Amino acid sequence: MNTFLWGVLPYAVFVLLVSGLIWRHRYDKFGWTTRSSEVYESRLLNIASPMFHYGILFVLVGHLMGLFVPASWTDAVGMSEHTYHLLSLFGGCAAGLLAVAGILMLIYRRRTNAAVLRATTRNDKLMYVVLLAAIVMGMTAKLMHSDIHSGYDYRTTIAPWARSLFTLHPKTGLWAGVPLAYRIHAVIGMALFALIPFSRLVHMFSAPLQYFFRPYVVYRSRDPEQLGGRAPRRGWERVDY
């Protein structure tokens, strides 16, 4: 089981993520969307959506920094271990709470607005459960094994394992002393990545790159002076107040 969870499952999730994205783009291109329900309700959405997106963005940046930035790099820029620990503890929990608050508000919005609720699919419900479980479990693991002065140093176990995946020689033995809460968080996180291609979360891989290459939209004034004094067409007369 140790070999399967930390030596096989990550690659299976990666293959499912990549192949799922290719399949989705090829056969469900018009479904590659957030399926926005803003038309039904926007007041609460305008508050909850930014909270969730900013929170999850900070959570993602924190994970990338914690897993793929070695301790030697932070030491080289003058960041002590204690400073990094406090940044991880307070910054990570703040980002997690912001994301959780946004998700809970989005769920409340879906449950209390009839039109939004009718537009909610089983896939959406599963996505909310897995996403919320991953964030809450991450904060739980952090708080269970940390205090102001010290905490579990995942940069000596989980981080080297994560980097070893890219060398195709996963160091599964590093998980031997990892607390159970961190193990559960990692498994739920992998389940979340496997779900991405088949849910509305797929929109995180969208980028309007065509905006950089499309022609300019030219707006022409209907000012009579710029039209050479020509009389405007019927229905286009200027309205003066």
PDB file of C-alpha atoms in Angstrom:
ATOM      1  CA  MET A   1       0.000   0.000   0.000  1.00  0.00           C
ATOM      2  CA  ASN A   2       2.877   2.375   0.734  1.00  0.00           C
ATOM      3  CA  THR A   3       4.291   1.760  -2.746  1.00  0.00           C
ATOM      4  CA  PHE A   4       0.873   2.143  -4.353  1.00  0.00           C
ATOM      5  CA  LEU A   5      -0.060   5.400  -2.600  1.00  0.00           C
ATOM      6  CA  TRP A   6       3.262   7.207  -3.005  1.00  0.00           C
ATOM      7  CA  GLY A   7       4.863   5.436  -5.969  1.00  0.00           C
ATOM      8  CA  VAL A   8       2.004   4.490  -8.295  1.00  0.00           C
ATOM      9  CA  LEU A   9      -1.008   6.685  -7.523  1.00  0.00           C
ATOM     10  CA  PRO A  10       0.714  10.035  -8.279  1.00  0.00           C
ATOM     11  CA  TYR A  11       1.598   8.872 -11.798  1.00  0.00           C
ATOM     12  CA  ALA A  12      -1.874   7.399 -12.329  1.00  0.00           C
ATOM     13  CA  VAL A  13      -3.390  10.738 -11.322  1.00  0.00           C
ATOM     14  CA  PHE A  14      -1.033  12.602 -13.658  1.00  0.00           C
ATOM     15  CA  VAL A  15      -1.939  10.344 -16.605  1.00  0.00           C
ATOM     16  CA  LEU A  16      -5.637  10.755 -15.815  1.00  0.00           C
ATOM     17  CA  LEU A  17      -5.237  14.531 -15.551  1.00  0.00           C
ATOM     18  CA  VAL A  18      -3.432  14.914 -18.872  1.00  0.00           C
ATOM     19  CA  SER A  19      -5.529  12.401 -20.816  1.00  0.00           C
ATOM     20  CA  GLY A  20      -8.707  13.813 -19.285  1.00  0.00           C
ATOM     21  CA  LEU A  21      -7.806  17.338 -20.350  1.00  0.00           C
ATOM     22  CA  ILE A  22      -7.066  16.153 -23.896  1.00  0.00           C
ATOM     23  CA  TRP A  23     -10.324  14.197 -24.044  1.00  0.00           C
ATOM     24  CA  ARG A  24     -12.325  17.103 -22.627  1.00  0.00           C
ATOM     25  CA  HIS A  25     -10.840  19.572 -25.096  1.00  0.00           C
ATOM     26  CA  ARG A  26     -11.456  17.262 -28.028  1.00  0.00           C
ATOM     27  CA  TYR A  27     -14.933  15.987 -27.269  1.00  0.00           C
ATOM     28  CA  ASP A  28     -16.418  18.569 -24.911  1.00  0.00           C
ATOM     29  CA  LYS A  29     -14.856  21.831 -26.035  1.00  0.00           C
ATOM     30  CA  PHE A  30     -18.083  23.784 -25.538  1.00  0.00           C
ATOM     31  CA  GLY A  31     -18.399  22.338 -22.038  1.00  0.00           C
ATOM     32  CA  TRP A  32     -14.956  23.684 -21.079  1.00  0.00           C
ATOM     33  CA  THR A  33     -16.413  26.432 -18.937  1.00  0.00           C
ATOM     34  CA  THR A  34     -17.131  27.489 -15.382  1.00  0.00           C
ATOM     35  CA  ARG A  35     -20.861  27.064 -16.081  1.00  0.00           C
ATOM     36  CA  SER A  36     -21.374  30.439 -14.475  1.00  0.00           C
ATOM     37  CA  SER A  37     -24.697  31.077 -12.736  1.00  0.00           C
ATOM     38  CA  GLU A  38     -24.178  34.827 -12.446  1.00  0.00           C
ATOM     39  CA  VAL A  39     -27.281  35.464 -14.504  1.00  0.00           C
ATOM     40  CA  TYR A  40     -29.384  33.986 -11.684  1.00  0.00           C
ATOM     41  CA  GLU A  41     -27.723  35.786  -8.775  1.00  0.00           C
ATOM     42  CA  SER A  42     -24.741  38.125  -8.660  1.00  0.00           C
ATOM     43  CA  ARG A  43     -24.749  40.020  -5.356  1.00  0.00           C
ATOM     44  CA  LEU A  44     -23.463  37.159  -3.196  1.00  0.00           C
ATOM     45  CA  LEU A  45     -21.414  35.718  -6.046  1.00  0.00           C
ATOM     46  CA  ASN A  46     -19.441  38.966  -6.355  1.00  0.00           C
ATOM     47  CA  ILE A  47     -18.321  38.522  -2.745  1.00  0.00           C
ATOM     48  CA  ALA A  48     -17.854  34.754  -2.484  1.00  0.00           C
ATOM     49  CA  SER A  49     -16.124  34.137  -5.809  1.00  0.00           C
ATOM     50  CA  PRO A  50     -13.180  36.543  -5.271  1.00  0.00           C
ATOM     51  CA  MET A  51     -12.748  35.220  -1.719  1.00  0.00           C
ATOM     52  CA  PHE A  52     -12.500  31.660  -2.960  1.00  0.00           C
ATOM     53  CA  HIS A  53     -10.276  32.408  -5.942  1.00  0.00           C
ATOM     54  CA  TYR A  54      -7.800  34.571  -4.040  1.00  0.00           C
ATOM     55  CA  GLY A  55      -7.744  32.079  -1.175  1.00  0.00           C
ATOM     56  CA  ILE A  56      -7.135  29.060  -3.405  1.00  0.00           C
ATOM     57  CA  LEU A  57      -4.485  30.977  -5.357  1.00  0.00           C
ATOM     58  CA  PHE A  58      -2.544  31.714  -2.158  1.00  0.00           C
ATOM     59  CA  VAL A  59      -2.981  28.079  -1.076  1.00  0.00           C
ATOM     60  CA  LEU A  60      -1.551  26.917  -4.399  1.00  0.00           C
ATOM     61  CA  VAL A  61       1.414  29.307  -4.170  1.00  0.00           C
ATOM     62  CA  GLY A  62       2.088  28.110  -0.621  1.00  0.00           C
ATOM     63  CA  HIS A  63       2.091  24.473  -1.727  1.00  0.00           C
ATOM     64  CA  LEU A  64       4.413  25.180  -4.644  1.00  0.00           C
ATOM     65  CA  MET A  65       6.796  27.029  -2.363  1.00  0.00           C
ATOM     66  CA  GLY A  66       6.690  24.381   0.351  1.00  0.00           C
ATOM     67  CA  LEU A  67       7.112  21.387  -1.959  1.00  0.00           C
ATOM     68  CA  PHE A  68       9.433  22.652  -4.661  1.00  0.00           C
ATOM     69  CA  VAL A  69      11.573  25.325  -2.983  1.00  0.00           C
ATOM     70  CA  PRO A  70      14.316  23.580  -0.976  1.00  0.00           C
ATOM     71  CA  ALA A  71      15.264  24.842   2.455  1.00  0.00           C
ATOM     72  CA  SER A  72      18.708  25.747   1.126  1.00  0.00           C
ATOM     73  CA  TRP A  73      17.097  28.307  -1.195  1.00  0.00           C
ATOM     74  CA  THR A  74      15.193  30.076   1.575  1.00  0.00           C
ATOM     75  CA  ASP A  75      18.332  29.993   3.732  1.00  0.00           C
ATOM     76  CA  ALA A  76      20.277  31.589   0.879  1.00  0.00           C
ATOM     77  CA  VAL A  77      17.940  34.593   0.787  1.00  0.00           C
ATOM     78  CA  GLY A  78      18.183  35.055   4.554  1.00  0.00           C
ATOM     79  CA  MET A  79      14.878  33.496   5.621  1.00  0.00           C
ATOM     80  CA  SER A  80      15.349  31.562   8.846  1.00  0.00           C
ATOM     81  CA  GLU A  81      13.588  28.293   9.553  1.00  0.00           C
ATOM     82  CA  HIS A  82      11.437  29.915  12.235  1.00  0.00           C
ATOM     83  CA  THR A  83      10.400  32.739   9.898  1.00  0.00           C
ATOM     84  CA  TYR A  84       9.464  30.203   7.237  1.00  0.00           C
ATOM     85  CA  HIS A  85       7.500  28.217   9.820  1.00  0.00           C
ATOM     86  CA  LEU A  86       5.498  31.271  10.908  1.00  0.00           C
ATOM     87  CA  LEU A  87       4.840  32.237   7.284  1.00  0.00           C
ATOM     88  CA  SER A  88       3.647  28.716   6.527  1.00  0.00           C
ATOM     89  CA  LEU A  89       1.497  28.511   9.658  1.00  0.00           C
ATOM     90  CA  PHE A  90      -0.225  31.894   9.604  1.00  0.00           C
ATOM     91  CA  GLY A  91      -0.124  32.534   5.855  1.00  0.00           C
ATOM     92  CA  GLY A  92      -1.302  29.041   4.981  1.00  0.00           C
ATOM     93  CA  CYS A  93      -4.129  29.033   7.512  1.00  0.00           C
ATOM     94  CA  ALA A  94      -5.250  32.530   6.491  1.00  0.00           C
ATOM     95  CA  ALA A  95      -5.356  31.516   2.829  1.00  0.00           C
ATOM     96  CA  GLY A  96      -7.177  28.301   3.712  1.00  0.00           C
ATOM     97  CA  LEU A  97      -9.767  30.112   5.821  1.00  0.00           C
ATOM     98  CA  LEU A  98     -10.359  32.622   3.027  1.00  0.00           C
ATOM     99  CA  ALA A  99     -10.892  29.812   0.512  1.00  0.00           C
ATOM    100  CA  VAL A 100     -13.150  27.845   2.879  1.00  0.00           C
ATOM    101  CA  ALA A 101     -15.238  30.935   3.648  1.00  0.00           C
ATOM    102  CA  GLY A 102     -15.667  31.537  -0.074  1.00  0.00           C
ATOM    103  CA  ILE A 103     -16.688  27.922  -0.713  1.00  0.00           C
ATOM    104  CA  LEU A 104     -19.199  27.934   2.147  1.00  0.00           C
ATOM    105  CA  MET A 105     -20.741  31.140   0.818  1.00  0.00           C
ATOM    106  CA  LEU A 106     -20.958  29.632  -2.660  1.00  0.00           C
ATOM    107  CA  ILE A 107     -22.626  26.519  -1.252  1.00  0.00           C
ATOM    108  CA  TYR A 108     -25.049  28.660   0.764  1.00  0.00           C
ATOM    109  CA  ARG A 109     -25.856  30.603  -2.403  1.00  0.00           C
ATOM    110  CA  ARG A 110     -26.585  27.400  -4.294  1.00  0.00           C
ATOM    111  CA  ARG A 111     -28.793  26.028  -1.522  1.00  0.00           C
ATOM    112  CA  THR A 112     -30.842  29.179  -1.004  1.00  0.00           C
ATOM    113  CA  ASN A 113     -31.322  30.312  -4.610  1.00  0.00           C
ATOM    114  CA  ALA A 114     -33.771  28.056  -6.431  1.00  0.00           C
ATOM    115  CA  ALA A 115     -32.508  28.868  -9.920  1.00  0.00           C
ATOM    116  CA  VAL A 116     -28.873  28.282  -8.967  1.00  0.00           C
ATOM    117  CA  LEU A 117     -29.811  25.058  -7.174  1.00  0.00           C
ATOM    118  CA  ARG A 118     -31.549  23.718 -10.275  1.00  0.00           C
ATOM    119  CA  ALA A 119     -28.396  24.454 -12.275  1.00  0.00           C
ATOM    120  CA  THR A 120     -26.252  22.490  -9.796  1.00  0.00           C
ATOM    121  CA  THR A 121     -25.257  19.002 -10.953  1.00  0.00           C
ATOM    122  CA  ARG A 122     -24.087  15.965  -8.990  1.00  0.00           C
ATOM    123  CA  ASN A 123     -20.661  16.630 -10.414  1.00  0.00           C
ATOM    124  CA  ASP A 124     -20.707  20.104  -8.832  1.00  0.00           C
ATOM    125  CA  LYS A 125     -21.662  18.648  -5.451  1.00  0.00           C
ATOM    126  CA  LEU A 126     -18.854  16.093  -5.607  1.00  0.00           C
ATOM    127  CA  MET A 127     -16.407  18.816  -6.603  1.00  0.00           C
ATOM    128  CA  TYR A 128     -17.379  20.976  -3.630  1.00  0.00           C
ATOM    129  CA  VAL A 129     -17.027  18.052  -1.206  1.00  0.00           C
ATOM    130  CA  VAL A 130     -13.567  17.017  -2.432  1.00  0.00           C
ATOM    131  CA  LEU A 131     -12.302  20.593  -2.692  1.00  0.00           C
ATOM    132  CA  LEU A 132     -13.537  21.505   0.771  1.00  0.00           C
ATOM    133  CA  ALA A 133     -12.159  18.269   2.259  1.00  0.00           C
ATOM    134  CA  ALA A 134      -8.716  18.877   0.754  1.00  0.00           C
ATOM    135  CA  ILE A 135      -8.428  22.415   2.160  1.00  0.00           C
ATOM    136  CA  VAL A 136      -9.865  21.595   5.588  1.00  0.00           C
ATOM    137  CA  MET A 137      -7.682  18.514   5.934  1.00  0.00           C
ATOM    138  CA  GLY A 138      -4.616  20.532   5.012  1.00  0.00           C
ATOM    139  CA  MET A 139      -5.334  23.114   7.715  1.00  0.00           C
ATOM    140  CA  THR A 140      -6.138  20.350  10.205  1.00  0.00           C
ATOM    141  CA  ALA A 141      -2.830  18.629   9.546  1.00  0.00           C
ATOM    142  CA  LYS A 142      -0.969  21.912   9.937  1.00  0.00           C
ATOM    143  CA  LEU A 143      -2.668  22.897  13.193  1.00  0.00           C
ATOM    144  CA  MET A 144      -2.471  19.414  14.707  1.00  0.00           C
ATOM    145  CA  HIS A 145       1.293  19.248  14.311  1.00  0.00           C
ATOM    146  CA  SER A 146       2.357  22.881  14.713  1.00  0.00           C
ATOM    147  CA  ASP A 147       2.520  25.616  17.288  1.00  0.00           C
ATOM    148  CA  ILE A 148       4.052  29.081  17.418  1.00  0.00           C
ATOM    149  CA  HIS A 149       7.535  27.774  18.118  1.00  0.00           C
ATOM    150  CA  SER A 150       7.843  24.691  15.927  1.00  0.00           C
ATOM    151  CA  GLY A 151       5.964  22.218  13.775  1.00  0.00           C
ATOM    152  CA  TYR A 152       6.250  19.156  11.617  1.00  0.00           C
ATOM    153  CA  ASP A 153       8.990  19.743   9.044  1.00  0.00           C
ATOM    154  CA  TYR A 154       7.484  18.424   5.833  1.00  0.00           C
ATOM    155  CA  ARG A 155      10.367  19.915   3.865  1.00  0.00           C
ATOM    156  CA  THR A 156      12.525  16.958   4.928  1.00  0.00           C
ATOM    157  CA  THR A 157       9.993  14.270   3.968  1.00  0.00           C
ATOM    158  CA  ILE A 158       7.038  15.227   1.757  1.00  0.00           C
ATOM    159  CA  ALA A 159       8.883  17.892  -0.252  1.00  0.00           C
ATOM    160  CA  PRO A 160      11.818  15.654  -1.300  1.00  0.00           C
ATOM    161  CA  TRP A 161       9.303  12.941  -2.207  1.00  0.00           C
ATOM    162  CA  ALA A 162       7.352  15.380  -4.387  1.00  0.00           C
ATOM    163  CA  ARG A 163      10.508  16.453  -6.198  1.00  0.00           C
ATOM    164  CA  SER A 164      11.591  12.838  -6.648  1.00  0.00           C
ATOM    165  CA  LEU A 165       8.455  12.160  -8.688  1.00  0.00           C
ATOM    166  CA  PHE A 166       9.947  14.210 -11.518  1.00  0.00           C
ATOM    167  CA  THR A 167      13.017  11.981 -11.633  1.00  0.00           C
ATOM    168  CA  LEU A 168      10.780   8.884 -11.979  1.00  0.00           C
ATOM    169  CA  HIS A 169      12.379   7.457  -8.837  1.00  0.00           C
ATOM    170  CA  PRO A 170       9.840   8.260  -6.105  1.00  0.00           C
ATOM    171  CA  LYS A 171      11.279   8.077  -2.601  1.00  0.00           C
ATOM    172  CA  THR A 172       8.318   6.297  -1.044  1.00  0.00           C
ATOM    173  CA  GLY A 173      10.270   5.513   2.101  1.00  0.00           C
ATOM    174  CA  LEU A 174      10.137   9.169   3.141  1.00  0.00           C
ATOM    175  CA  TRP A 175       6.466   8.711   4.056  1.00  0.00           C
ATOM    176  CA  ALA A 176       7.302   6.258   6.828  1.00  0.00           C
ATOM    177  CA  GLY A 177       7.209   8.864   9.599  1.00  0.00           C
ATOM    178  CA  VAL A 178       4.696  11.302   8.102  1.00  0.00           C
ATOM    179  CA  PRO A 179       1.672  11.964  10.374  1.00  0.00           C
ATOM    180  CA  LEU A 180      -1.633  10.423   9.317  1.00  0.00           C
ATOM    181  CA  ALA A 181      -3.312  13.803   8.791  1.00  0.00           C
ATOM    182  CA  TYR A 182      -0.748  14.749   6.157  1.00  0.00           C
ATOM    183  CA  ARG A 183      -1.215  11.374   4.443  1.00  0.00           C
ATOM    184  CA  ILE A 184      -4.987  11.863   4.249  1.00  0.00           C
ATOM    185  CA  HIS A 185      -4.511  15.413   2.947  1.00  0.00           C
ATOM    186  CA  ALA A 186      -2.172  14.160   0.208  1.00  0.00           C
ATOM    187  CA  VAL A 187      -4.564  11.425  -0.927  1.00  0.00           C
ATOM    188  CA  ILE A 188      -7.533  13.813  -1.056  1.00  0.00           C
ATOM    189  CA  GLY A 189      -5.359  16.283  -2.957  1.00  0.00           C
ATOM    190  CA  MET A 190      -4.544  13.651  -5.580  1.00  0.00           C
ATOM    191  CA  ALA A 191      -8.231  12.773  -5.854  1.00  0.00           C
ATOM    192  CA  LEU A 192      -8.939  16.456  -6.489  1.00  0.00           C
ATOM    193  CA  PHE A 193      -6.408  16.582  -9.333  1.00  0.00           C
ATOM    194  CA  ALA A 194      -7.969  13.463 -10.858  1.00  0.00           C
ATOM    195  CA  LEU A 195     -11.383  15.154 -10.745  1.00  0.00           C
ATOM    196  CA  ILE A 196     -10.275  18.391 -12.429  1.00  0.00           C
ATOM    197  CA  PRO A 197     -10.704  17.330 -16.107  1.00  0.00           C
ATOM    198  CA  PHE A 198     -14.242  16.099 -15.459  1.00  0.00           C
ATOM    199  CA  SER A 199     -15.594  19.049 -13.495  1.00  0.00           C
ATOM    200  CA  ARG A 200     -15.947  22.810 -13.814  1.00  0.00           C
ATOM    201  CA  LEU A 201     -12.482  23.117 -12.266  1.00  0.00           C
ATOM    202  CA  VAL A 202     -11.156  22.472 -15.769  1.00  0.00           C
ATOM    203  CA  HIS A 203     -11.422  26.207 -16.417  1.00  0.00           C
ATOM    204  CA  MET A 204      -8.224  26.752 -14.414  1.00  0.00           C
ATOM    205  CA  PHE A 205      -6.352  25.592 -17.508  1.00  0.00           C
ATOM    206  CA  SER A 206      -8.001  28.223 -19.685  1.00  0.00           C
ATOM    207  CA  ALA A 207      -6.208  31.385 -20.718  1.00  0.00           C
ATOM    208  CA  PRO A 208      -7.480  33.966 -23.247  1.00  0.00           C
ATOM    209  CA  LEU A 209      -4.214  33.928 -25.203  1.00  0.00           C
ATOM    210  CA  GLN A 210      -6.056  34.831 -28.404  1.00  0.00           C
ATOM    211  CA  TYR A 211      -6.642  38.287 -26.947  1.00  0.00           C
ATOM    212  CA  PHE A 212      -2.970  39.073 -27.554  1.00  0.00           C
ATOM    213  CA  PHE A 213      -3.267  38.325 -31.277  1.00  0.00           C
ATOM    214  CA  ARG A 214      -6.779  39.453 -32.246  1.00  0.00           C
ATOM    215  CA  PRO A 215      -7.147  42.695 -34.238  1.00  0.00           C
ATOM    216  CA  TYR A 216      -8.130  45.888 -32.540  1.00  0.00           C
ATOM    217  CA  VAL A 217     -11.797  46.707 -32.202  1.00  0.00           C
ATOM    218  CA  VAL A 218     -12.258  50.057 -33.969  1.00  0.00           C
ATOM    219  CA  TYR A 219     -14.979  52.362 -32.685  1.00  0.00           C
ATOM    220  CA  ARG A 220     -15.995  55.114 -35.109  1.00  0.00           C
ATOM    221  CA  SER A 221     -17.664  58.244 -33.879  1.00  0.00           C
ATOM    222  CA  ARG A 222     -20.919  59.399 -35.417  1.00  0.00           C
ATOM    223  CA  ASP A 223     -20.048  63.009 -34.814  1.00  0.00           C
ATOM    224  CA  PRO A 224     -21.324  64.916 -37.886  1.00  0.00           C
ATOM    225  CA  GLU A 225     -18.092  66.922 -38.074  1.00  0.00           C
ATOM    226  CA  GLN A 226     -16.075  63.713 -38.416  1.00  0.00           C
ATOM    227  CA  LEU A 227     -18.486  62.411 -41.029  1.00  0.00           C
ATOM    228  CA  GLY A 228     -17.823  65.384 -43.276  1.00  0.00           C
ATOM    229  CA  GLY A 229     -21.085  67.128 -42.521  1.00  0.00           C
ATOM    230  CA  ARG A 230     -23.113  64.364 -44.070  1.00  0.00           C
ATOM    231  CA  ALA A 231     -26.622  64.070 -42.685  1.00  0.00           C
ATOM    232  CA  PRO A 232     -27.031  61.060 -40.400  1.00  0.00           C
ATOM    233  CA  ARG A 233     -29.196  58.178 -41.495  1.00  0.00           C
ATOM    234  CA  ARG A 234     -32.720  57.914 -40.217  1.00  0.00           C
ATOM    235  CA  GLY A 235     -32.706  56.581 -36.672  1.00  0.00           C
ATOM    236  CA  TRP A 236     -29.122  57.715 -36.017  1.00  0.00           C
ATOM    237  CA  GLU A 237     -29.873  61.349 -35.343  1.00  0.00           C
ATOM    238  CA  ARG A 238     -28.065  62.897 -32.365  1.00  0.00           C
ATOM    239  CA  VAL A 239     -30.257  63.399 -29.312  1.00  0.00           C
ATOM    240  CA  ASP A 240     -29.464  66.700 -27.571  1.00  0.00           C
ATOM    241  CA  TYR A 241     -30.680  67.569 -24.097  1.00  0.00           C
TER     242      TYR A 241
END
